[in-house]
Amino acid sequence: MTRPTFKLSLLAGAVLLASAPAMAADTDWTTFFDAPIPATITNLQTPGNTNITTRTIQSMNVGVDATSRRGGIAIGTATNASDLGVAVGGSANTDNGGAAIGVAARSGKAAVAIGRQAAALNDRAVAIGGTAVANEKGAVALGSQATATAAGAVAIGGSNADALTDYDAATATTASATNAIAIGQNAKATTANSVALGNGTTTAAASKTLNSTVGDITFGDFAGQSVTGTVSVGSSDAQRTISNLAAGALSTTSTDAVNGSQLHATNTVVANVAKSVKGLIGGKATVDPKGNITTTDIGGTGATTVDGAIANLKGKIDNFKSATVSAGDGIQVTPTPVNGTTDYKVALSADAKDKLDQVGDLAKDVAANKTAITNLNTTTTNLTTRVAANEKGVAGNKAAIEKNAADITDLSGKVATNTTNIANNKAATEKNAADITDLSGKVAANTTNIANNASKINTLENNFNDLTAEVGKNATAIATNAVDIADNKAAIAANKAANDAKNAEQDQAIRAAKTEVQAGSADVEVIPSTGAYGQSIYTVDMSAVNKARLQNVDRLDSRMRAAEGRLDKMDKRISDLDDKFGAMGASTMATAGLMQSYRPGQSNASIAVGQNSKHRAIAAGVSTISDGGKWGVKAAVAVNTEKDVSSSLGVSWFW
């Protein structure tokens, strides 16, 4: 047997049968169908019947082996519609008041099953989607292979299995516990009154938490002890965060969820407390990242706990109670009892204070003597200069005396020679008598000069002796000054140390004032060099990494230009799609303009046109509502200026 063909004209003919009063009683009803399809419309009052205005249809069967009961509609091969039920699609089957739409779809009492092999098998259940299953009272399964297998359970989400050839339980959305809700592909709500949100989410048994212990502290008296279920957004190996959550109320009776900012505020307070405790303990106390406070050598006692430090101090205090204080040289100790202890006042003795006063006076004398010593040094320098000048004059006189002695020796030789000549030559003696007389005068003059020189030498000797006496006096003063000089030397050494420290400080300031240039980040590099006049030159350039990045930017620019070409092609395709969508909009407008039946027993056929921007479409449709107003059928077809043809078929039931 050839499988029958079901087209729009078949439904239109079936509907128009009930609203054609002008047709003869012997009209051939099969002319409304494109093929000889066995179809049965039971309890139809013919056009010749006087009661034709009621147009009552008790049930409708369209398709091979289609069956229906009172008020039922069965459309498709081997479909079965029970009382007031609607079965559309091959092998679709429904119980009283139910609806099964789709190949092999099955529905229970007042239940709805839509989709291939969809099954809503219990009272008021809903299964929408290929192989969707809702098999308990009030269960809802929405999506391909979605499964709700407990009373009041809700499963919303599809499966990635092939809807025509495969069934994958591992990826199906399942709500298998009473009043459980599973939303998302492969979501599984297996705990009563629980909710599984998101792909792959699972639920676990809800537990009541009375208290919680962290370390040595137990937190308890929690609110929210009437636990009926749980809400899960992930699984044991795939968790999710919950974002954009408002801050929940914080009180002894609050059951609100808290967000990250509230926990951060709490953690900040805890961190501040730990920091404050660390500061109060002082010493070498530390806080590790987990908040543990570690103490070592508290207060320099060597103890690691406050109790140990207090015990250490107590021991020292106990030992100190029996301590004694002895007075040393120049020290006076005065003991005074205070609250069970002894207060020892230590001060300088009167004798030590007097000695310190004398030292102060001595320091003043030393300061005054420094000026006198300076003046004495100046006088000594002047005397030394004068002594050097006198020594130079004595050396000159000594040379003159030695020259006179030589002259006298030479003259004596000449006198001896003359005496010999006088003895040998009387004549020569007489002749030379005048010369001798003259020579005698010169000798006398020389003798006078020698006497004068001797007097001068004596004067110089006296001056030298006086200078020697002065030098002796100065030696005593110099010896006295040696002590002051030693003191001055110590003061100078102290001043030198202070000056050295000051010079070091100034050197540091000079070095700190030197201008240097450093790279602010790895993005730049600084190259130092020396200029023609010794100045420092710093060349700032892009780092090698950034130069490489710049080259990458150039390559990226060429890639972007290539991408722009591809985007232009995509823009063309989007423009084509825009025409398609515009035409679809025109078809939608035309279909929306079709009139439809709106009261029981009414049928109609209508034509409408639609326009969306530059696109236009025309649509034609038919509709009918049963005389009892329990069900209705609507069909439409539309064609647009892009030559796209669209159609729709709908069956409605009312209760």
Coordinates of N, CA and C in Angstrom, one line a residue, residues 414-415 418-419 428-444:
K414 N 157.0 92.0 54.8 CA 157.6 93.2 54.1 C 158.5 94.0 55.0
V415 N 158.1 94.1 56.3 CA 159.0 94.8 57.2 C 160.3 94.1 57.4
N418 N 162.3 94.7 54.4 CA 162.9 96.1 54.4 C 164.1 96.2 55.4
T419 N 163.9 95.5 56.5 CA 165.0 95.6 57.5 C 166.3 95.0 56.9
A428 N 169.5 102.7 50.7 CA 168.1 102.3 50.4 C 167.3 102.6 51.7
T429 N 168.1 102.4 52.9 CA 167.4 102.6 54.1 C 167.0 104.1 54.3
E430 N 168.0 104.9 53.9 CA 167.7 106.4 54.0 C 166.5 106.8 53.1
K431 N 166.7 106.1 51.9 CA 165.7 106.5 50.9 C 164.3 106.0 51.3
N432 N 164.4 104.9 52.0 CA 163.1 104.3 52.4 C 162.6 104.8 53.8
A433 N 163.4 105.6 54.4 CA 163.0 106.1 55.7 C 161.7 106.8 55.7
A434 N 161.6 107.6 54.6 CA 160.3 108.4 54.5 C 159.1 107.4 54.3
D435 N 159.5 106.3 53.4 CA 158.4 105.3 53.2 C 158.1 104.6 54.5
I436 N 159.1 104.3 55.3 CA 158.9 103.6 56.6 C 158.0 104.5 57.5
T437 N 158.4 105.8 57.5 CA 157.6 106.7 58.4 C 156.1 106.7 57.9
D438 N 156.0 106.7 56.6 CA 154.6 106.7 56.1 C 153.9 105.4 56.4
L439 N 154.8 104.3 56.3 CA 154.2 103.0 56.6 C 153.9 102.9 58.0
S440 N 154.6 103.5 58.9 CA 154.4 103.5 60.3 C 153.0 104.1 60.6
G441 N 152.8 105.2 59.9 CA 151.5 105.9 60.1 C 150.3 105.0 59.7
K442 N 150.5 104.3 58.6 CA 149.5 103.3 58.2 C 149.3 102.2 59.1
V443 N 150.4 101.7 59.7 CA 150.3 100.6 60.7 C 149.5 101.1 61.9
A444 N 149.9 102.4 62.3 CA 149.1 103.0 63.4 C 147.6 103.1 63.1

